Short mmCIF file of C-alpha atoms in Angstrom, two decimals:
data_model
loop_
_atom_site.label_atom_id
_atom_site.label_comp_id
_atom_site.label_asym_id
_atom_site.label_seq_id
_atom_site.Cartn_x
_atom_site.Cartn_y
_atom_site.Cartn_z
CA MET A 22 14.50 12.67 -5.22
CA VAL A 23 16.78 9.93 -6.55
CA HIS A 24 20.15 9.62 -4.78
CA THR A 25 23.02 8.07 -6.73
CA LYS A 26 26.69 8.66 -7.53
CA ASP A 27 27.98 10.37 -10.66
CA LYS A 28 30.79 9.02 -12.83
CA HIS A 29 33.35 10.67 -10.54
CA GLY A 30 31.96 8.92 -7.44
CA ASP A 31 30.41 12.06 -5.97
CA LEU A 32 26.92 12.01 -4.44
CA LYS A 33 24.26 13.08 -6.92
CA GLU A 34 20.62 14.10 -6.42
CA THR A 35 18.07 14.02 -9.25
CA SER A 36 14.72 15.68 -8.60
CA MET A 37 11.77 14.07 -10.38
CA PRO A 38 8.40 15.88 -10.06
CA TYR A 39 5.25 13.84 -9.50
CA SER A 40 3.40 15.63 -12.28
CA SER A 41 3.53 18.64 -14.58
CA ASN A 42 0.70 20.31 -12.64
CA GLY A 43 2.64 20.84 -9.43
CA ASP A 44 0.75 18.10 -7.56
CA CYS A 45 2.12 16.89 -4.24
CA ILE A 46 1.57 14.02 -1.84
CA HIS A 47 0.77 14.46 1.85
CA ILE A 48 2.18 11.74 4.08
CA MET A 49 0.82 10.41 7.37
CA GLN A 50 1.78 7.30 9.33
CA ARG A 51 -0.77 4.47 9.26
CA THR A 52 -0.75 4.31 13.06
CA SER A 53 -1.65 8.01 13.28
CA ILE A 54 -4.51 7.62 10.81
CA GLY A 55 -5.78 4.56 12.66
CA GLN A 56 -5.74 6.39 15.99
CA ARG A 57 -7.63 9.35 14.56
CA LEU A 58 -10.25 7.11 12.98
CA LEU A 59 -10.75 5.25 16.26
CA LEU A 60 -11.20 8.51 18.14
CA ALA A 61 -13.72 9.71 15.56
CA LEU A 62 -15.56 6.38 15.72
CA ALA A 63 -15.76 6.49 19.52
CA LYS A 64 -17.63 9.80 19.28
CA GLN A 65 -20.43 8.31 17.18
CA PRO A 66 -23.59 7.76 19.26
CA ASN A 67 -24.46 4.47 17.55
CA ALA A 68 -20.97 2.90 17.69
CA LYS A 69 -19.38 0.76 20.39
CA VAL A 70 -15.68 -0.06 20.36
CA PHE A 71 -14.36 -3.23 22.00
CA PHE A 72 -10.69 -4.09 22.40
CA ASP A 73 -9.01 -7.40 23.31
CA HIS A 74 -11.62 -9.54 21.53
CA LYS A 75 -10.36 -12.08 18.99
CA LEU A 76 -12.65 -13.53 16.33
CA VAL A 77 -12.45 -17.31 16.63
CA ALA A 78 -15.48 -18.36 14.57
CA CYS A 79 -17.88 -16.83 12.09
CA ASP A 80 -20.92 -18.66 10.75
CA LEU A 81 -21.93 -16.54 7.77
CA PRO A 82 -25.12 -18.43 6.84
CA SER A 83 -26.53 -18.04 10.38
CA LYS A 84 -24.96 -14.59 10.83
CA THR A 85 -23.19 -15.46 14.08
CA ALA A 86 -19.70 -14.47 15.15
CA THR A 87 -17.82 -15.80 18.18
CA PHE A 88 -15.20 -13.75 20.01
CA GLU A 89 -12.75 -14.68 22.73
CA ASN A 90 -11.22 -12.48 25.42
CA VAL A 91 -7.48 -12.46 24.82
CA LYS A 92 -4.64 -12.28 27.31
CA TRP A 93 -1.67 -9.98 26.84
CA GLN A 94 1.69 -10.22 28.50
CA GLY A 95 3.07 -6.88 29.65
CA ARG A 96 6.71 -5.84 29.55
CA ASP A 97 7.08 -6.82 33.20
CA GLY A 98 5.83 -10.33 32.41
CA GLU A 99 2.46 -9.82 34.07
CA VAL A 100 -0.42 -11.43 32.19
CA VAL A 101 -3.40 -9.12 31.80
CA GLU A 102 -6.80 -10.47 30.78
CA ALA A 103 -9.34 -8.29 29.03
CA GLU A 104 -12.41 -7.34 31.01
CA ASN A 105 -15.22 -9.83 30.55
CA THR A 106 -17.62 -7.19 29.31
CA LYS A 107 -20.81 -7.97 27.44
CA VAL A 108 -20.49 -7.46 23.70
CA THR A 109 -24.16 -6.50 23.49
CA GLU A 110 -27.05 -6.48 25.91
CA THR A 111 -29.47 -8.51 23.81
CA HIS A 112 -27.62 -10.45 21.12
CA SER A 113 -24.73 -12.15 22.91
CA LYS A 114 -24.29 -15.50 24.59
CA ASP A 115 -21.37 -15.84 27.01
CA VAL A 116 -19.66 -19.21 27.36
CA GLY A 117 -16.62 -18.80 29.61
CA ARG A 118 -14.21 -16.43 27.88
CA ARG A 119 -16.06 -16.70 24.57
CA LYS A 120 -19.04 -14.70 23.34
CA SER A 121 -21.32 -15.45 20.40
CA VAL A 122 -22.87 -12.43 18.71
CA SER A 123 -25.64 -12.20 16.12
CA PHE A 124 -25.10 -9.70 13.31
CA ASP A 125 -27.00 -8.30 10.36
CA TYR A 126 -23.90 -7.41 8.36
CA ILE A 127 -20.21 -7.94 9.06
CA ILE A 128 -17.32 -6.06 7.43
CA GLY A 129 -13.96 -7.81 7.39
CA ALA A 130 -11.42 -5.01 7.58
CA ASP A 131 -9.00 -7.13 9.60
CA GLY A 132 -5.87 -6.98 7.47
CA ALA A 133 -3.79 -9.24 5.28
CA HIS A 134 -4.19 -12.24 7.60
CA SER A 135 -7.95 -11.73 7.80
CA ALA A 136 -9.96 -14.09 10.02
CA ILE A 137 -13.19 -13.08 8.26
CA ARG A 138 -11.68 -14.01 4.89
CA LYS A 139 -10.67 -17.41 6.24
CA HIS A 140 -14.24 -18.14 7.32
CA LEU A 141 -15.65 -16.78 4.06
CA MET A 142 -13.44 -19.20 2.13
CA ARG A 143 -14.93 -22.08 4.12
CA GLU A 144 -18.44 -21.17 2.99
CA THR A 145 -17.85 -20.55 -0.71
CA ASN A 146 -15.30 -21.21 -3.44
CA VAL A 147 -12.81 -18.35 -3.60
CA ASP A 148 -10.00 -18.02 -6.14
CA TYR A 149 -7.16 -16.94 -3.89
CA ASN A 150 -3.64 -15.92 -4.88
CA GLN A 151 -0.91 -15.08 -2.39
CA LYS A 152 2.54 -14.27 -3.71
CA TYR A 153 5.64 -13.22 -1.82
CA VAL A 154 8.13 -10.73 -3.22
CA ASP A 155 11.63 -12.19 -2.85
CA VAL A 156 12.76 -9.29 -0.68
CA LEU A 157 12.50 -8.22 2.96
CA TRP A 158 11.76 -4.80 4.45
CA CYS A 159 13.40 -3.22 7.51
CA ASP A 160 12.28 0.09 9.05
CA PHE A 161 14.75 2.77 10.08
CA TYR A 162 14.23 5.95 12.09
CA LEU A 163 16.27 8.93 10.87
CA PRO A 164 16.47 11.70 13.50
CA THR A 165 17.05 15.42 13.05
CA ASP A 166 20.52 16.89 13.50
CA ASN A 167 21.77 18.16 16.87
CA LYS A 168 19.98 21.48 16.34
CA GLY A 169 16.66 19.87 15.48
CA ASN A 170 16.95 20.62 11.76
CA ARG A 171 15.98 18.32 8.93
CA LYS A 172 18.72 16.38 7.19
CA LEU A 173 16.68 15.95 3.99
CA ASP A 174 14.50 18.11 1.77
CA ALA A 175 10.97 17.68 3.14
CA THR A 176 9.31 18.28 -0.24
CA HIS A 177 10.55 15.01 -1.74
CA LEU A 178 10.22 11.28 -1.34
CA HIS A 179 13.85 10.10 -1.28
CA VAL A 180 15.02 6.94 -3.04
CA TRP A 181 18.41 5.20 -3.17
CA PRO A 182 18.13 2.62 -5.99
CA ASP A 183 20.64 -0.19 -6.48
CA LYS A 184 19.72 -2.99 -8.88
CA GLU A 185 17.89 -5.55 -6.70
CA ARG A 186 17.57 -3.32 -3.65
CA VAL A 187 16.33 0.13 -2.68
CA PHE A 188 16.25 2.46 0.34
CA ILE A 189 13.17 4.71 0.64
CA VAL A 190 12.88 7.68 3.01
CA LEU A 191 9.72 9.63 3.89
CA PRO A 192 10.13 12.96 5.75
CA GLU A 193 7.98 13.42 8.88
CA ASN A 194 6.27 16.60 10.10
CA ASP A 195 8.53 16.85 13.17
CA GLY A 196 11.70 17.04 11.06
CA SER A 197 12.70 13.42 11.41
CA ALA A 198 12.24 10.81 8.68
CA ARG A 199 11.27 7.17 8.28
CA GLY A 200 13.31 4.91 6.08
CA GLY A 201 12.69 1.50 4.60
CA MET A 202 15.48 -0.80 3.47
CA VAL A 203 14.43 -3.31 0.80
CA ALA A 204 16.84 -6.05 -0.25
CA PRO A 205 16.76 -9.71 -1.32
CA VAL A 206 16.08 -12.30 1.38
CA GLU A 207 19.52 -13.88 0.96
CA GLU A 208 21.18 -10.50 1.46
CA PHE A 209 19.36 -9.99 4.75
CA ARG A 210 20.51 -13.42 5.89
CA ARG A 211 24.11 -12.69 4.92
CA LEU A 212 24.13 -9.37 6.77
CA THR A 213 22.53 -10.99 9.81
CA GLU A 214 25.29 -13.60 9.89
CA HIS A 215 28.05 -11.05 9.16
CA PRO A 216 27.12 -7.78 10.94
CA GLU A 217 30.58 -6.36 10.26
CA GLU A 218 29.60 -6.06 6.56
CA LEU A 219 26.56 -3.85 7.15
CA GLU A 220 28.35 -0.48 7.00
CA ASP A 221 30.15 -1.36 3.75
CA PHE A 222 26.84 -2.62 2.34
CA PHE A 223 25.20 0.76 3.02
CA HIS A 224 28.13 2.67 1.48
CA ALA A 225 27.96 0.55 -1.67
CA SER A 226 24.18 0.30 -2.08
CA TYR A 227 22.83 3.47 -0.43
CA PRO A 228 25.61 6.06 -0.71
CA GLY A 229 25.32 8.93 1.75
CA VAL A 230 22.81 7.34 4.12
CA ILE A 231 25.77 6.59 6.41
CA PRO A 232 26.96 8.93 7.87
CA ASN A 233 24.80 11.82 6.54
CA LEU A 234 21.49 10.45 7.85
CA LEU A 235 22.47 7.64 10.20
CA SER A 236 25.57 6.76 12.15
CA ALA A 237 26.99 3.32 11.48
CA GLU A 238 26.21 2.34 15.08
CA SER A 239 22.57 3.42 14.80
CA ALA A 240 22.12 1.65 11.48
CA LYS A 241 23.49 -1.59 12.92
CA GLU A 242 21.45 -1.31 16.13
CA GLN A 243 18.20 -0.70 14.24
CA PHE A 244 18.89 -3.41 11.66
CA PHE A 245 19.20 -6.07 14.35
CA ARG A 246 16.48 -4.72 16.66
CA ARG A 247 13.71 -4.23 14.14
CA ASP A 248 11.70 -6.91 12.38
CA HIS A 249 12.64 -8.00 8.88
CA LEU A 250 9.24 -8.04 7.22
CA SER A 251 8.08 -10.16 4.31
CA LEU A 252 6.29 -8.36 1.49
CA MET A 253 3.45 -10.06 -0.34
CA SER A 254 0.50 -9.53 -2.59
CA ILE A 255 -2.95 -11.08 -2.17
CA LYS A 256 -5.78 -11.28 -4.69
CA CYS A 257 -9.25 -12.67 -3.98
CA GLY A 258 -11.77 -13.79 -6.57
CA LYS A 259 -14.63 -13.14 -4.12
CA ILE A 260 -14.78 -10.45 -1.44
CA GLY A 261 -18.39 -10.80 -0.31
CA TYR A 262 -20.93 -13.32 0.90
CA GLY A 263 -24.63 -12.93 0.15
CA ASP A 264 -26.07 -9.81 1.74
CA SER A 265 -24.28 -10.30 5.05
CA CYS A 266 -20.50 -9.88 4.59
CA VAL A 267 -17.91 -7.91 2.64
CA LEU A 268 -14.12 -7.66 2.80
CA LEU A 269 -12.47 -4.23 2.68
CA GLY A 270 -8.87 -3.08 2.73
CA ASP A 271 -5.95 -5.47 3.09
CA SER A 272 -8.29 -8.39 3.80
CA SER A 273 -9.48 -8.23 0.18
CA HIS A 274 -6.30 -6.98 -1.49
CA THR A 275 -2.79 -6.86 -0.11
CA MET A 276 0.01 -5.15 -2.00
CA PRO A 277 3.65 -4.26 -1.34
CA PRO A 278 4.20 -0.63 -0.29
CA PHE A 279 6.11 0.50 -3.36
CA TYR A 280 3.32 2.64 -4.86
CA GLY A 281 2.14 4.04 -1.52
CA MET A 282 -1.45 3.03 -2.28
CA GLY A 283 -2.16 0.20 0.18
CA MET A 284 -4.14 2.12 2.78
CA ASN A 285 -5.41 4.59 0.19
CA THR A 286 -6.95 1.73 -1.75
CA GLY A 287 -8.59 0.45 1.44
CA LEU A 288 -10.04 3.87 2.20
CA GLU A 289 -11.28 4.08 -1.38
CA ASP A 290 -13.01 0.72 -0.88
CA VAL A 291 -15.13 2.39 1.79
CA ARG A 292 -15.86 5.44 -0.34
CA VAL A 293 -16.85 3.39 -3.38
CA LEU A 294 -19.00 0.98 -1.33
CA PHE A 295 -21.01 3.77 0.26
CA GLU A 296 -21.04 6.51 -2.38
CA GLN A 297 -21.71 4.27 -5.36
CA PHE A 298 -23.66 1.36 -3.91
CA ILE A 299 -25.11 1.50 -0.37
CA ASP A 300 -26.25 5.15 -0.31
CA PRO A 301 -27.83 5.11 -3.82
CA ALA A 302 -29.59 1.82 -2.99
CA HIS A 303 -31.14 3.38 0.11
CA ARG A 304 -32.27 6.41 -1.88
CA GLU A 305 -33.81 4.30 -4.63
CA ASP A 306 -35.62 1.84 -2.36
CA VAL A 307 -37.89 4.11 -0.33
CA TYR A 308 -39.66 1.07 1.14
CA ALA A 309 -36.50 -0.49 2.55
CA SER A 310 -36.25 -0.70 6.31
CA ILE A 311 -34.19 2.09 7.81
CA ASP A 312 -32.46 -0.58 9.92
CA THR A 313 -31.19 -2.43 6.84
CA PHE A 314 -27.50 -1.56 6.64
CA CYS A 315 -26.85 -3.05 3.22
CA PRO A 316 -29.84 -3.47 0.85
CA LYS A 317 -30.29 -6.71 -1.06
CA GLY A 318 -27.92 -7.23 -4.00
CA VAL A 319 -25.56 -4.40 -3.09
CA THR A 320 -22.69 -6.61 -1.92
CA LYS A 321 -22.75 -8.65 -5.13
CA SER A 322 -22.81 -5.50 -7.29
CA TYR A 323 -19.97 -3.90 -5.33
CA THR A 324 -17.71 -6.96 -5.49
CA ARG A 325 -18.28 -7.45 -9.22
CA TYR A 326 -17.35 -3.79 -9.78
CA ARG A 327 -14.45 -3.54 -7.35
CA ILE A 328 -12.44 -6.73 -7.86
CA PRO A 329 -10.93 -5.75 -11.27
CA ASP A 330 -9.77 -2.44 -9.80
CA VAL A 331 -8.09 -3.76 -6.66
CA GLN A 332 -6.40 -6.54 -8.60
CA ALA A 333 -5.12 -3.99 -11.12
CA MET A 334 -3.78 -1.82 -8.27
CA THR A 335 -2.01 -4.84 -6.77
CA ASP A 336 -0.30 -5.53 -10.09
CA ILE A 337 0.69 -1.87 -10.45
CA ALA A 338 2.24 -1.81 -6.96
CA CYS A 339 4.21 -5.00 -7.61
CA ASN A 340 5.50 -3.76 -10.97
CA HIS A 341 6.49 -0.37 -9.55
CA PHE A 342 9.28 -2.02 -7.57
CA GLU A 343 11.14 -2.49 -10.83
CA GLU A 344 10.99 1.26 -11.48
CA LEU A 345 12.21 2.08 -7.98
CA LYS A 346 15.19 -0.25 -8.35
CA GLU A 347 16.01 1.37 -11.68
CA GLY A 348 16.07 4.83 -10.08
CA VAL A 349 16.64 7.28 -12.94
CA PRO A 350 14.70 5.77 -15.87
CA GLY A 351 16.25 5.01 -19.24
CA PRO A 352 16.03 7.47 -22.15
CA THR A 353 12.94 5.85 -23.70
CA THR A 354 10.99 5.93 -20.44
CA VAL A 355 12.08 9.53 -19.77
CA ALA A 356 10.98 10.57 -23.26
CA ARG A 357 7.58 8.93 -22.86
CA LYS A 358 6.99 10.57 -19.49
CA LYS A 359 7.96 13.97 -20.90
CA VAL A 360 5.55 13.55 -23.80
CA GLU A 361 2.75 12.51 -21.41
CA SER A 362 3.42 15.45 -19.09
CA LYS A 363 3.46 17.96 -21.96
CA LEU A 364 0.23 16.63 -23.43
CA GLN A 365 -1.41 16.54 -19.99
CA LYS A 366 -0.52 20.18 -19.42
CA HIS A 367 -1.07 21.69 -22.87
CA ALA A 368 -3.69 19.37 -24.41
CA PRO A 369 -5.84 18.05 -21.53
CA SER A 370 -8.73 17.27 -23.90
CA LEU A 371 -6.68 14.38 -25.33
CA ASP A 372 -6.78 12.64 -21.93
CA TYR A 373 -3.17 11.57 -22.46
CA VAL A 374 -2.16 11.48 -18.78
CA PRO A 375 0.61 9.58 -16.95
CA MET A 376 -0.74 6.58 -15.06
CA TYR A 377 0.70 7.86 -11.77
CA SER A 378 -1.37 11.05 -12.05
CA ARG A 379 -4.50 9.09 -12.92
CA ILE A 380 -4.17 6.92 -9.84
CA VAL A 381 -2.69 9.16 -7.16
CA PHE A 382 -4.21 12.52 -8.05
CA GLY A 383 -7.58 11.44 -9.43
CA HIS A 384 -10.46 9.06 -8.84
CA GLU A 385 -10.21 7.10 -12.06
CA ARG A 386 -10.78 3.36 -11.74
CA PHE A 387 -7.49 1.52 -11.38
CA SER A 388 -8.38 -1.02 -14.07
CA VAL A 389 -9.25 1.80 -16.49
CA ALA A 390 -6.02 3.67 -15.67
CA LEU A 391 -3.98 0.53 -16.30
CA ARG A 392 -5.75 -0.10 -19.62
CA LYS A 393 -5.26 3.50 -20.78
CA ASP A 394 -1.57 3.36 -19.82
CA ALA A 395 -1.12 0.23 -21.93
CA THR A 396 -2.74 2.02 -24.86
CA GLN A 397 -0.50 5.06 -24.41
CA LYS A 398 2.59 2.85 -24.30
CA MET A 399 1.50 1.18 -27.53
CA ILE A 400 0.89 4.55 -29.24
CA PHE A 401 4.25 5.93 -28.07
CA THR A 402 6.11 2.79 -29.15
CA GLY A 403 4.42 2.88 -32.56
CA VAL A 404 5.21 6.54 -33.12
CA LEU A 405 8.80 6.05 -31.97
CA ALA A 406 9.26 3.05 -34.27
CA THR A 407 7.82 5.03 -37.19
CA LEU A 408 10.18 7.95 -36.54
CA CYS A 409 13.18 5.62 -36.27
CA ALA A 410 12.21 3.89 -39.53
CA PHE A 411 11.78 7.27 -41.25
CA CYS A 412 15.16 8.53 -40.01
CA LEU A 413 16.83 5.30 -41.09
CA ALA A 414 15.27 5.56 -44.55
CA VAL A 415 16.48 9.16 -44.87
CA LEU A 416 19.99 8.13 -43.88
CA VAL A 417 20.00 5.23 -46.34
CA GLN A 418 18.73 7.48 -49.12
CA ALA A 419 21.31 10.14 -48.29
CA GLY A 420 24.04 7.50 -48.27
CA ALA A 421 22.90 6.17 -51.65
CA GLY A 422 23.04 9.68 -53.06
CA LEU A 423 26.66 10.02 -51.99
CA VAL A 424 27.77 6.82 -53.73
#
């Protein structure tokens, strides 16, 4: 749902379906998914979960990782040190608060600022690209009304576009909603220095958010209390080392949240690695040891296959910000999307499908989806140019006949 103002200055809502097939998106918070995965992992008989251990060194050639017990400072100022528990019974060496552990295979799923990636880059040459988007993100919590009712339609993702900035709202299951304010870095700095301008900024850029969803006081309190987060993209030319290490999730590809595919891409990393590489390799090599987690050559095959896809998805997420800022697309874009939706619904054999549907509602490779979308754009542009040339020729001929 795109929220704007009409030519009379009244609030306007424009509903834009995700696809012509009635597809929908189910939303969950990352923290909730992470908690559920940890609970599921803890129930596995062959898994051990350790908290408060920081990776401080990783020697990939010798397959040794060193962890350190970390100290946390509680809200009351008390410093709490993690229990000095053994990491393993047979493969650890304790030296003070540090423990060295031998491993057969290590998966770096430790986020955008990955420690495993840092150590991998010390062992091998890695083409690495980190790029910041010149905007900041600030989270907002949008409560229900006094009766506990929703303030927004729960069947839509809500967007307030405004040139170089955008406000995005995702409804929650409990009736509340989570919002994200995206604006240029300089604008955040100006508002931080001049808090009295924040309410007018919301009225001008995100009409209706104040007071329909947030009070001016709540918006100001949250803006100054919450972190102003940088958004960046990361691409890696290598995401594996020999047969002993692989990077998954944000450690191997970081993207801004505009397409909603960051965590989904990470989860797909796991599915692709196991379904298409590790599991088939185990089935094919009947003589492989059952204790071998990742058969020889699998990591190299996976990384060669996966890198083009995650880099394509990163580009797609970065480019989608331009669409969000635009809000309601221009007539050419609208026409192309309508043509794609009609062909997808009435002529599926042509495989003429919008890129969003290919990526979000299917399992097509991201690099293939991006390539097909480029082809469809070229076809549409060519057909449109031909029609315009034909119409112009008809008009010229008609005009010549009148002379």
